[in-house]
mmCIF file with all atom_site columns, C-alpha atoms and ligand atoms in Angstrom:
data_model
loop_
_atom_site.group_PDB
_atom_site.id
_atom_site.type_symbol
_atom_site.label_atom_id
_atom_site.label_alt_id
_atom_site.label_comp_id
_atom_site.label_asym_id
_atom_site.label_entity_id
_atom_site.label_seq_id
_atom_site.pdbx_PDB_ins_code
_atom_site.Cartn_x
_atom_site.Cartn_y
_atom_site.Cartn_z
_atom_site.occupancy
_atom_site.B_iso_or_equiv
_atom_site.pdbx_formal_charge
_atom_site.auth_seq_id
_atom_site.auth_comp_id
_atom_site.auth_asym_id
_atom_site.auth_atom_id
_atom_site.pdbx_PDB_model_num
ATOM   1   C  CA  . UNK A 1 1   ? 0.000   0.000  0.000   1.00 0.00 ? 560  UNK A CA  1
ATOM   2   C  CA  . UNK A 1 2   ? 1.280   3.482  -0.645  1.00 0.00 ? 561  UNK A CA  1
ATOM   3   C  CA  . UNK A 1 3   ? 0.112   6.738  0.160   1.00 0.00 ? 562  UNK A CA  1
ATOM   4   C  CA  . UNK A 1 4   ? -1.186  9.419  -2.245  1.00 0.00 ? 563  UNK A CA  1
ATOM   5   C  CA  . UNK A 1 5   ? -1.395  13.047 -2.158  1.00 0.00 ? 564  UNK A CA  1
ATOM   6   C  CA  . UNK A 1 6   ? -4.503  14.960 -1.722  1.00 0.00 ? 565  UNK A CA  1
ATOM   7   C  CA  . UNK A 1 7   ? -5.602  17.343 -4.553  1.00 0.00 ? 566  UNK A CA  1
ATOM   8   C  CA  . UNK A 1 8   ? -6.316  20.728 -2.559  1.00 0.00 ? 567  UNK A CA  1
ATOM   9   C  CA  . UNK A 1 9   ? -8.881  23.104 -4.430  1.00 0.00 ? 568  UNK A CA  1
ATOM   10  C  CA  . UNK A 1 10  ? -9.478  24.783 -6.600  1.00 0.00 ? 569  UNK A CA  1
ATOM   11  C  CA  . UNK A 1 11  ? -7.632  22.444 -9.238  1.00 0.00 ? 570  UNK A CA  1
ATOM   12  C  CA  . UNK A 1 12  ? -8.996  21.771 -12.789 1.00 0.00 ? 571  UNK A CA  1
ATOM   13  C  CA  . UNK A 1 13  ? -8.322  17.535 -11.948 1.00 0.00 ? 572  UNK A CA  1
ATOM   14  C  CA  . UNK A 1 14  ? -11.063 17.860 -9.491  1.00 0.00 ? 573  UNK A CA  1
ATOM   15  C  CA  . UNK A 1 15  ? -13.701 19.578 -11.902 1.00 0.00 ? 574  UNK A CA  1
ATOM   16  C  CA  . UNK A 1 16  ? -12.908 16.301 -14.613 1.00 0.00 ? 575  UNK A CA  1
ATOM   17  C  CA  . UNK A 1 17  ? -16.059 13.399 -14.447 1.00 0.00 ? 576  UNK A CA  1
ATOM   18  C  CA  . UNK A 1 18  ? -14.583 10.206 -13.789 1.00 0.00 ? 577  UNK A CA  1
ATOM   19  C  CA  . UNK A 1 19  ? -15.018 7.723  -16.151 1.00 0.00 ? 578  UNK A CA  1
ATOM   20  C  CA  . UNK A 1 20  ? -16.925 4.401  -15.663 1.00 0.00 ? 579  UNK A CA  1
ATOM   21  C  CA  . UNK A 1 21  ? -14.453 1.349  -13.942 1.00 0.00 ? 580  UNK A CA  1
ATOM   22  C  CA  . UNK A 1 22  ? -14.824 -1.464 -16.927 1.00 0.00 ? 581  UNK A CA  1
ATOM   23  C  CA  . UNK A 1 23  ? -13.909 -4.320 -14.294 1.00 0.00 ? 582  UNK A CA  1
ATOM   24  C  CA  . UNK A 1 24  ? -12.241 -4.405 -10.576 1.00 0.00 ? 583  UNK A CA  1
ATOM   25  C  CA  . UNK A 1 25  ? -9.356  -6.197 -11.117 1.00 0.00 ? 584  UNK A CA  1
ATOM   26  C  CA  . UNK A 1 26  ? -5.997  -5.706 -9.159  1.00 0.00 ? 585  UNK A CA  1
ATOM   27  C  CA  . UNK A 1 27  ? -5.343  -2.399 -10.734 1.00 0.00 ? 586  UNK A CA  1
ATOM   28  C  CA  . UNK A 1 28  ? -8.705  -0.774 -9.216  1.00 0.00 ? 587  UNK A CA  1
ATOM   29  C  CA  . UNK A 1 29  ? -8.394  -2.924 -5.964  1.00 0.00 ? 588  UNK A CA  1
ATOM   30  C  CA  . UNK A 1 30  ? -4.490  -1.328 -5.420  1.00 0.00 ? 589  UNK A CA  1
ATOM   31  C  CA  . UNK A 1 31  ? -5.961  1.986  -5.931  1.00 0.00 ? 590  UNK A CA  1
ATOM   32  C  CA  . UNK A 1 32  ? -8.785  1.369  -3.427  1.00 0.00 ? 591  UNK A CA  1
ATOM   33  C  CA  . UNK A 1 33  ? -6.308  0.025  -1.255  1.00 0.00 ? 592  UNK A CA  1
ATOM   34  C  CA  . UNK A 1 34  ? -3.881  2.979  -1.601  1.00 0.00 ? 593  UNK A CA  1
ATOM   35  C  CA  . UNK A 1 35  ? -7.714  5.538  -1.024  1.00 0.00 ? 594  UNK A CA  1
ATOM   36  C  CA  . UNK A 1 36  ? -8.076  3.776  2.620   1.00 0.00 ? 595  UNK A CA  1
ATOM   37  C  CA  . UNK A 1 37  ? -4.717  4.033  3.546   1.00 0.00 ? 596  UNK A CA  1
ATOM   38  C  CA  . UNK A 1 38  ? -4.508  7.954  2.755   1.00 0.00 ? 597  UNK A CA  1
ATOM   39  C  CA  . UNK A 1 39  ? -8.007  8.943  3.723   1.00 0.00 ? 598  UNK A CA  1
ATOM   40  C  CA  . UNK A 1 40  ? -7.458  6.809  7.541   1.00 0.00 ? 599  UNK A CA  1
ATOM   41  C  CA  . UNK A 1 41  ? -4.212  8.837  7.615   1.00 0.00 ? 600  UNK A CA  1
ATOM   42  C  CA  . UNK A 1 42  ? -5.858  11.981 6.672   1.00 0.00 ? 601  UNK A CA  1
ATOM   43  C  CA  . UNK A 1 43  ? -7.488  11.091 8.885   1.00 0.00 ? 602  UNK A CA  1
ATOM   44  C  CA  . UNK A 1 44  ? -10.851 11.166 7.070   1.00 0.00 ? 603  UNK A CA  1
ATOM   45  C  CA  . UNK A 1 45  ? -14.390 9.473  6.226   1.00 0.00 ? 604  UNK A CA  1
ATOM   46  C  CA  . UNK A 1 46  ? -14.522 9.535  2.826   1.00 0.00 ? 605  UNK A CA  1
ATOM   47  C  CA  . UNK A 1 47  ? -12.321 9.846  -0.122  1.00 0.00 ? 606  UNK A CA  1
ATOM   48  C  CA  . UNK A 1 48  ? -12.605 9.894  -4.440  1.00 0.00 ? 607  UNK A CA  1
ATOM   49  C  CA  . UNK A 1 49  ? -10.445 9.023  -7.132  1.00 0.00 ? 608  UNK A CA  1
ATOM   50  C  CA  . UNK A 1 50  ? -10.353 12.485 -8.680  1.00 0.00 ? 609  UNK A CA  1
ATOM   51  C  CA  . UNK A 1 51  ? -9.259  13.521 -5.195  1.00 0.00 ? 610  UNK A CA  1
ATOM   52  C  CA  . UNK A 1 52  ? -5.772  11.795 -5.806  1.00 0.00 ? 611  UNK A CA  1
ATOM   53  C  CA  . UNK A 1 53  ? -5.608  12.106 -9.191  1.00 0.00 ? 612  UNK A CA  1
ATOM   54  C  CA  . UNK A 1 54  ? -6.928  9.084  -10.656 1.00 0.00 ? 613  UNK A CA  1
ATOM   55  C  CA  . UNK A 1 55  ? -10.172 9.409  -13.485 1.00 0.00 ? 614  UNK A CA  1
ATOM   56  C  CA  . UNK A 1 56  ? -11.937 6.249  -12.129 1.00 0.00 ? 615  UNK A CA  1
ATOM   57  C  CA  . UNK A 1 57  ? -15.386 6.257  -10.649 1.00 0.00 ? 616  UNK A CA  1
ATOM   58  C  CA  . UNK A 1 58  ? -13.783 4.785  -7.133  1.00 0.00 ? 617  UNK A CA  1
ATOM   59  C  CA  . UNK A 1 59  ? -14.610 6.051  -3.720  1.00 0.00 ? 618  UNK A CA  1
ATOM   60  C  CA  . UNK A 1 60  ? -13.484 4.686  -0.286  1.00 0.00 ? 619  UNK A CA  1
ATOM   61  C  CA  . UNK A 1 61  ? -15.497 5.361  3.088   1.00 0.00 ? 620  UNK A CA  1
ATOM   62  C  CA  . UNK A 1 62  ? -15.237 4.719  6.610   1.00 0.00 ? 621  UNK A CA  1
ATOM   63  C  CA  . UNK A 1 63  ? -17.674 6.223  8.820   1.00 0.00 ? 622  UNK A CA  1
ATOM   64  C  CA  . UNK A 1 64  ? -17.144 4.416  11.543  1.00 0.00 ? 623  UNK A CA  1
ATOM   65  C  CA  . UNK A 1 65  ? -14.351 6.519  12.831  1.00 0.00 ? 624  UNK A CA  1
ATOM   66  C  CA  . UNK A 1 66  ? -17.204 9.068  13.392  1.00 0.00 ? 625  UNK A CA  1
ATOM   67  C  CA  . UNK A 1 67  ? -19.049 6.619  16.131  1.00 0.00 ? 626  UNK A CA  1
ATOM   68  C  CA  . UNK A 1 68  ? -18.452 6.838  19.940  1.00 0.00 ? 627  UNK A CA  1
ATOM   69  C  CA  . UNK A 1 69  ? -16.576 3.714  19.959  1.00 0.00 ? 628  UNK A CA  1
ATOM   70  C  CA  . UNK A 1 70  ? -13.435 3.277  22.099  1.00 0.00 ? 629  UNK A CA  1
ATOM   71  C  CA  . UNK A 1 71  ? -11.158 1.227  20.139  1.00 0.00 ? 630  UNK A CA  1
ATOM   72  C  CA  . UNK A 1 72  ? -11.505 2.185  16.730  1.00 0.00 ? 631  UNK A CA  1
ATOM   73  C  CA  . UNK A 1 73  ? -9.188  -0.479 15.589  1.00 0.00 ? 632  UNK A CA  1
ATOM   74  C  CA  . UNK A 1 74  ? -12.332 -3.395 15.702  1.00 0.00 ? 633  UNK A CA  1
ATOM   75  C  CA  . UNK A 1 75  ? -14.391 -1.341 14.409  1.00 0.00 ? 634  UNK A CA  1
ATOM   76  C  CA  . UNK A 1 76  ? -13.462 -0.152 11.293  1.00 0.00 ? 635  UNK A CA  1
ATOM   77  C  CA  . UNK A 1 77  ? -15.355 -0.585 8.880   1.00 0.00 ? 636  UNK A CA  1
ATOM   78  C  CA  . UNK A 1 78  ? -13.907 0.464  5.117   1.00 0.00 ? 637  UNK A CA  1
ATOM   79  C  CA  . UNK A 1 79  ? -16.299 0.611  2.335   1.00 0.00 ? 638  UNK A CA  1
ATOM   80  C  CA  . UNK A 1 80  ? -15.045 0.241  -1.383  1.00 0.00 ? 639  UNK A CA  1
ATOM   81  C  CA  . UNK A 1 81  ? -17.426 1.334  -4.246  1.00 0.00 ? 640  UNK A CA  1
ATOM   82  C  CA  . UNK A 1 82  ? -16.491 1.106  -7.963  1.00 0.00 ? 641  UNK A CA  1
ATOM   83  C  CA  . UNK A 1 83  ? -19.271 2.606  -10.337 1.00 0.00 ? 642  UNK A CA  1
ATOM   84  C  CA  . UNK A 1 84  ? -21.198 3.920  -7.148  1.00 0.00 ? 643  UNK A CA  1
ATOM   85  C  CA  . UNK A 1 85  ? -25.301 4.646  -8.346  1.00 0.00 ? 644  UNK A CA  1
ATOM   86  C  CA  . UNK A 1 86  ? -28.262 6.050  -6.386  1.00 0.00 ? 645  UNK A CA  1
ATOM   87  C  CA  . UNK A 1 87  ? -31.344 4.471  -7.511  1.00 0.00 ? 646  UNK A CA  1
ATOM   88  C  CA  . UNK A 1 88  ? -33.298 5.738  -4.663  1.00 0.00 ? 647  UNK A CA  1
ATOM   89  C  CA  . UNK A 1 89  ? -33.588 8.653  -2.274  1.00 0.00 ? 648  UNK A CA  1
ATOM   90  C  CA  . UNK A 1 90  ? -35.909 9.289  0.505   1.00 0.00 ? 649  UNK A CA  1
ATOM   91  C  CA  . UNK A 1 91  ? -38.087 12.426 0.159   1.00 0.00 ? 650  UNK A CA  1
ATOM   92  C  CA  . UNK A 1 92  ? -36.704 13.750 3.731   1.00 0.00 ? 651  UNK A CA  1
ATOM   93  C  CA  . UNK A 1 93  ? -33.542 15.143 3.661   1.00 0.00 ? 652  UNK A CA  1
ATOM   94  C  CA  . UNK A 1 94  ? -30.510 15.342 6.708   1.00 0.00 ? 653  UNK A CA  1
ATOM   95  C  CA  . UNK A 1 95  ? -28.138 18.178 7.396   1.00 0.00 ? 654  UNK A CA  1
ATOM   96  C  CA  . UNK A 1 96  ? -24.774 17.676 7.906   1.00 0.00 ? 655  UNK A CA  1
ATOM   97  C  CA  . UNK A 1 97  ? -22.048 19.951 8.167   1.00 0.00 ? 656  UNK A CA  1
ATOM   98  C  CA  . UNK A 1 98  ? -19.491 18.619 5.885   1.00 0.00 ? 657  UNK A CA  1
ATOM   99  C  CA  . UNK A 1 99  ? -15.637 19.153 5.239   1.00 0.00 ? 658  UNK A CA  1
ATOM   100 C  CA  . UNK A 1 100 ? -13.829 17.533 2.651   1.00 0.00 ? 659  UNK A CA  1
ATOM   101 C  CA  . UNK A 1 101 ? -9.879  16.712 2.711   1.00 0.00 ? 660  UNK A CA  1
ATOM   102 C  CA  . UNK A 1 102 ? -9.480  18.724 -0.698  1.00 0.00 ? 661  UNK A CA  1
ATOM   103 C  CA  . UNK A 1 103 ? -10.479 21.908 1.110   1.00 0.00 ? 662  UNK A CA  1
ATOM   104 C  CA  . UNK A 1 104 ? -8.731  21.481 4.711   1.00 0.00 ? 663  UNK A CA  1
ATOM   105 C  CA  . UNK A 1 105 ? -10.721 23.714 7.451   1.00 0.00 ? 664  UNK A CA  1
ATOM   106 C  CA  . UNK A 1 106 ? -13.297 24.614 5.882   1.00 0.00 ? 665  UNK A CA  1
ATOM   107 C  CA  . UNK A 1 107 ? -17.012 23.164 6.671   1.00 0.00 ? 666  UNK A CA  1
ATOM   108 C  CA  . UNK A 1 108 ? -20.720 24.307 5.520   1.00 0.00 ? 667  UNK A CA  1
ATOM   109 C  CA  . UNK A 1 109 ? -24.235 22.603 6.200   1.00 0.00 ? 668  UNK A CA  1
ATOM   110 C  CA  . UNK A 1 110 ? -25.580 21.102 3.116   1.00 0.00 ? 669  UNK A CA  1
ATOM   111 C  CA  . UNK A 1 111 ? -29.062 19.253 2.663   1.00 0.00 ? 670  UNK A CA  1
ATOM   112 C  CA  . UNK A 1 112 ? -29.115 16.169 1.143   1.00 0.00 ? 671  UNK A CA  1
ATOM   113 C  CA  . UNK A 1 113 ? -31.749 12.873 1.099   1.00 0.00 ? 672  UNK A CA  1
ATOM   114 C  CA  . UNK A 1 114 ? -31.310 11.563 4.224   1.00 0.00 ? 673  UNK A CA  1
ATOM   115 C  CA  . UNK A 1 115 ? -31.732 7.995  3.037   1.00 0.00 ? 674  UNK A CA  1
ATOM   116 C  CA  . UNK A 1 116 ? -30.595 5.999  -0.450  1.00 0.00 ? 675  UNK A CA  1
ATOM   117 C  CA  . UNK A 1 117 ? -30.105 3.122  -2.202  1.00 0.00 ? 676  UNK A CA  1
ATOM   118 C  CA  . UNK A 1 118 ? -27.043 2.651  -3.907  1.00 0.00 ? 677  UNK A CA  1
ATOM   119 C  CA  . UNK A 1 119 ? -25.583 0.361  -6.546  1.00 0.00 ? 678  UNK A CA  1
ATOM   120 C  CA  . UNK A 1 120 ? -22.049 -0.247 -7.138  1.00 0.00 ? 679  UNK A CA  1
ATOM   121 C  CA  . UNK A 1 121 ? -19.328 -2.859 -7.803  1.00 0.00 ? 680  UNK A CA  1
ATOM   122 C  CA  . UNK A 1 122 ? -17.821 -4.182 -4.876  1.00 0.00 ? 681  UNK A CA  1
ATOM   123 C  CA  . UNK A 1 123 ? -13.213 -4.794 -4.549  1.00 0.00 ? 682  UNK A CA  1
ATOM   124 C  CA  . UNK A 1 124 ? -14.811 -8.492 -6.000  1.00 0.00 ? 683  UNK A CA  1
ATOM   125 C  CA  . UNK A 1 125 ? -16.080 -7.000 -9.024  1.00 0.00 ? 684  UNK A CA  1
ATOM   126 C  CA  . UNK A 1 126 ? -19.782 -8.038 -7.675  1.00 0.00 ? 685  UNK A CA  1
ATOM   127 C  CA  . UNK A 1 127 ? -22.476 -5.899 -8.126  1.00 0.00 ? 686  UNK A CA  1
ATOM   128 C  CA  . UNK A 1 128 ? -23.788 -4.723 -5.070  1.00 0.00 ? 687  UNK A CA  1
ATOM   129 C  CA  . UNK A 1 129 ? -26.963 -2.863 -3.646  1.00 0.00 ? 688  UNK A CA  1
ATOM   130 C  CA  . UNK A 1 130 ? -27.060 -1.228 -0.427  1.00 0.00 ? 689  UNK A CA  1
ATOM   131 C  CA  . UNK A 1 131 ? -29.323 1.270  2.103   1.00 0.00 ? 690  UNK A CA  1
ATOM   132 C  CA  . UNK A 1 132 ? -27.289 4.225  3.669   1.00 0.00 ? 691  UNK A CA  1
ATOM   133 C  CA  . UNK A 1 133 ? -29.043 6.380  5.772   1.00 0.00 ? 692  UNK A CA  1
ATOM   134 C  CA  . UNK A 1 134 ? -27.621 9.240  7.744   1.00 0.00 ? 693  UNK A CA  1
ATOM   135 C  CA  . UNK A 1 135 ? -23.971 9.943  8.102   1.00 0.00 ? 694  UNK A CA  1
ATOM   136 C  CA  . UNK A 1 136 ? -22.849 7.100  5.389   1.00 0.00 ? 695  UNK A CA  1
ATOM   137 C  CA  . UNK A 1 137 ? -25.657 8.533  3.365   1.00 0.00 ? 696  UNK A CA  1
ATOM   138 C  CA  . UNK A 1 138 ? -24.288 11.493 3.370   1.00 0.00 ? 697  UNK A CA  1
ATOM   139 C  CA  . UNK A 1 139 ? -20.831 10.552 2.945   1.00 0.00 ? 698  UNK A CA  1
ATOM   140 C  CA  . UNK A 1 140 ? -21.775 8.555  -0.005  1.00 0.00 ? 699  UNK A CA  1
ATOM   141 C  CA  . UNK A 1 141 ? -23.629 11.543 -1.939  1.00 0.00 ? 700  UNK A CA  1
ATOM   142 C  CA  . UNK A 1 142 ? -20.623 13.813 -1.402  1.00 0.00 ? 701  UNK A CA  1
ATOM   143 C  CA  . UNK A 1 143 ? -17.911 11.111 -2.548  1.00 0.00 ? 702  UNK A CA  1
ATOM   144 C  CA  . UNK A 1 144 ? -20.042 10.623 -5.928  1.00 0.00 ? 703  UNK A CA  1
ATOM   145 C  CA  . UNK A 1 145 ? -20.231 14.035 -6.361  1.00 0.00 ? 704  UNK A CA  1
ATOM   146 C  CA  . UNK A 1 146 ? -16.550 14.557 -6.436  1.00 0.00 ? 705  UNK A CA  1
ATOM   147 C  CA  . UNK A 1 147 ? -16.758 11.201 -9.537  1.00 0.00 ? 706  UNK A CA  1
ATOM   148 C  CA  . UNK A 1 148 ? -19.145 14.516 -11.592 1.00 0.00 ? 707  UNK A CA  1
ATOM   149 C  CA  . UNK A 1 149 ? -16.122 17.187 -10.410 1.00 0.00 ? 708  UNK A CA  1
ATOM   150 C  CA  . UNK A 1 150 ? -18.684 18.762 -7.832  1.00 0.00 ? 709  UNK A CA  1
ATOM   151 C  CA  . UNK A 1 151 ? -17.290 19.558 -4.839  1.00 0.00 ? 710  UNK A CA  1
ATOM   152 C  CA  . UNK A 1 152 ? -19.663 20.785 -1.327  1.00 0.00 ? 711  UNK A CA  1
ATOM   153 C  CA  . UNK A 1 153 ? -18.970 24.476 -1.945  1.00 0.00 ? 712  UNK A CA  1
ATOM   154 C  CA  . UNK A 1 154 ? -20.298 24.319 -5.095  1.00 0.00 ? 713  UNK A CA  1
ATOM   155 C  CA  . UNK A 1 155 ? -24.179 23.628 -2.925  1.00 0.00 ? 714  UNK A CA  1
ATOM   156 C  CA  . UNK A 1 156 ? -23.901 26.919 -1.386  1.00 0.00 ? 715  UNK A CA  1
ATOM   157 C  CA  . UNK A 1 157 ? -24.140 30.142 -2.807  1.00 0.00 ? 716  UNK A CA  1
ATOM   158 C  CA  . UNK A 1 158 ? -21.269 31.246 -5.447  1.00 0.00 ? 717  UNK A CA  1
ATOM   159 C  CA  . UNK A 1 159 ? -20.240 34.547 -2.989  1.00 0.00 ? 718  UNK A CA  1
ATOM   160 C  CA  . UNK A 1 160 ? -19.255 31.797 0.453   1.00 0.00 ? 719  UNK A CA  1
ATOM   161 C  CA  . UNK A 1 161 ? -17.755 29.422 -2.317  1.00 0.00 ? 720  UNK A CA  1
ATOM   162 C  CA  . UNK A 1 162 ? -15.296 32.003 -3.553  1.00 0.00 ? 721  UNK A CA  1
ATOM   163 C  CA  . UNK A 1 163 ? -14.212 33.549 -0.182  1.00 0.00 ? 722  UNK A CA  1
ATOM   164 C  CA  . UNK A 1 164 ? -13.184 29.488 0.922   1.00 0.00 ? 723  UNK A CA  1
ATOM   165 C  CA  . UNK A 1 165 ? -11.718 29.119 -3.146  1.00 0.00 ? 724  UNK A CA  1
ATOM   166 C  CA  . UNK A 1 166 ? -9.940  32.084 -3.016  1.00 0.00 ? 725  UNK A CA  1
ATOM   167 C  CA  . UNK A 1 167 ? -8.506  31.384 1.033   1.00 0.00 ? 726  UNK A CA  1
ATOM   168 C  CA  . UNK A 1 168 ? -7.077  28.226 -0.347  1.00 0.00 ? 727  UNK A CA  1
ATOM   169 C  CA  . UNK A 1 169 ? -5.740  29.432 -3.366  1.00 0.00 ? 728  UNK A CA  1
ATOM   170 C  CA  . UNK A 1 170 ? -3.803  31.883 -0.868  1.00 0.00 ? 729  UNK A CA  1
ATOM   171 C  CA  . UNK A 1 171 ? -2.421  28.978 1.090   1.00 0.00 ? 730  UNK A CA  1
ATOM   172 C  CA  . UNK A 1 172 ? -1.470  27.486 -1.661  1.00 0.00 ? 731  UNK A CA  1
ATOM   173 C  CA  . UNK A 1 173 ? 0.813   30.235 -2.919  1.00 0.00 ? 732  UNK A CA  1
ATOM   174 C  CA  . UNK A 1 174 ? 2.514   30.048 0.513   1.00 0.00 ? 733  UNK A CA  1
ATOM   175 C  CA  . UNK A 1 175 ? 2.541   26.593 1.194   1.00 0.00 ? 734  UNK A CA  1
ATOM   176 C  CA  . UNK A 1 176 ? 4.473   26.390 -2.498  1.00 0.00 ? 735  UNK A CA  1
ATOM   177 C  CA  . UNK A 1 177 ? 6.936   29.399 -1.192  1.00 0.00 ? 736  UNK A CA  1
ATOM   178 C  CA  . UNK A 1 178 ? 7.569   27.866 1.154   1.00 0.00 ? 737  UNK A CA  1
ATOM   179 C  CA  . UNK A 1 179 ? 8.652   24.432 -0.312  1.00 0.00 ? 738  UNK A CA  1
ATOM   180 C  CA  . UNK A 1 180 ? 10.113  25.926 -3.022  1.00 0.00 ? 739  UNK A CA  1
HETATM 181 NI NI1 . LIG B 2 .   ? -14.691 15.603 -0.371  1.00 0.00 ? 1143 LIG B NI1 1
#
């Protein structure tokens, strides 16, 4: 397993759509492999393929970091999803306030079906069908939106999405100053 480096917005890779996954095969599993190991070290919940640079509809999640449990260890619970799908959404919706490890610090409360079905290939290459409700159902919705380049800014209104764009872009600059 290796670790890969986060894409940090605004960057043009995480705007691309990812493109179907034709077959898991060791490729696709190495990658998912590769997403847990950098998201738990992130440490995050969720992660995309765009995210680190790769154009494949894959996400990783692992909510179960988020639940009071004491030893986190036994109770992870990683998720891999090639070709994730809703094909259902409950007509309430949840608010969470969400972050994302492509734009460190910064959180806003976005609305989103509180309950779906999803459909995806599994690190066997088996189709799949799950419920998520709540926080995975969140976490789910967000991860596939980075597969169609949208990121959680872009569900809240264009003026708070370019103060956070344009307060990363400046840490950017001095982050590469810095190392350069
Ligand atoms: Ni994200």
């Amino acid at each position: 397993m290796a670790l890969l480096s986060i894409i940090i917005a605004p960057d043009p890779r995480l705007k691309i759509i990812a493109e179907p996954v034709e077959q898991v095969d060791y490729e696709i599993r190495q990658l998912m492999d590769d997403m847990l190991e950098t998201m738990y070290n992130a440490p995050g919940i969720g992660l995309a393929g765009p995210q680190v640079g790769s154009t494949k509809r894959v996400i990783v999640l692992d909510v179960h970091k988020d639940d009071e449990a004491e030893d986190s260890e036994s109770t992870a619970n990683p998720i891999r999803m090639a070709n994730p799908e809703i094909i259902g959404v409950s007509d309430y919706d949840r608010t969470h306030d969400e972050g994302c490890l492509s734009l460190p610090e910064y959180y806003a409360e976005i609305d989103r079906p509180d309950t779906i079905r999803v459909r995806y290939l599994d690190e066997n290459n088996e189709t799949q069908e799950i419920d998520a409700n709540e926080l995975l159902a969140t976490c789910i919705q967000h991860e596939i939106d980075h597969l169609d380049g949208i990121l959680f800014v872009d569900h809240i209104t264009a003026l708070k999405r370019n103060i956070i764009l344009r307060k990363l872009t400046k840490m950017k600059k001095q982050t590469e100053r810095k190392s350069a």
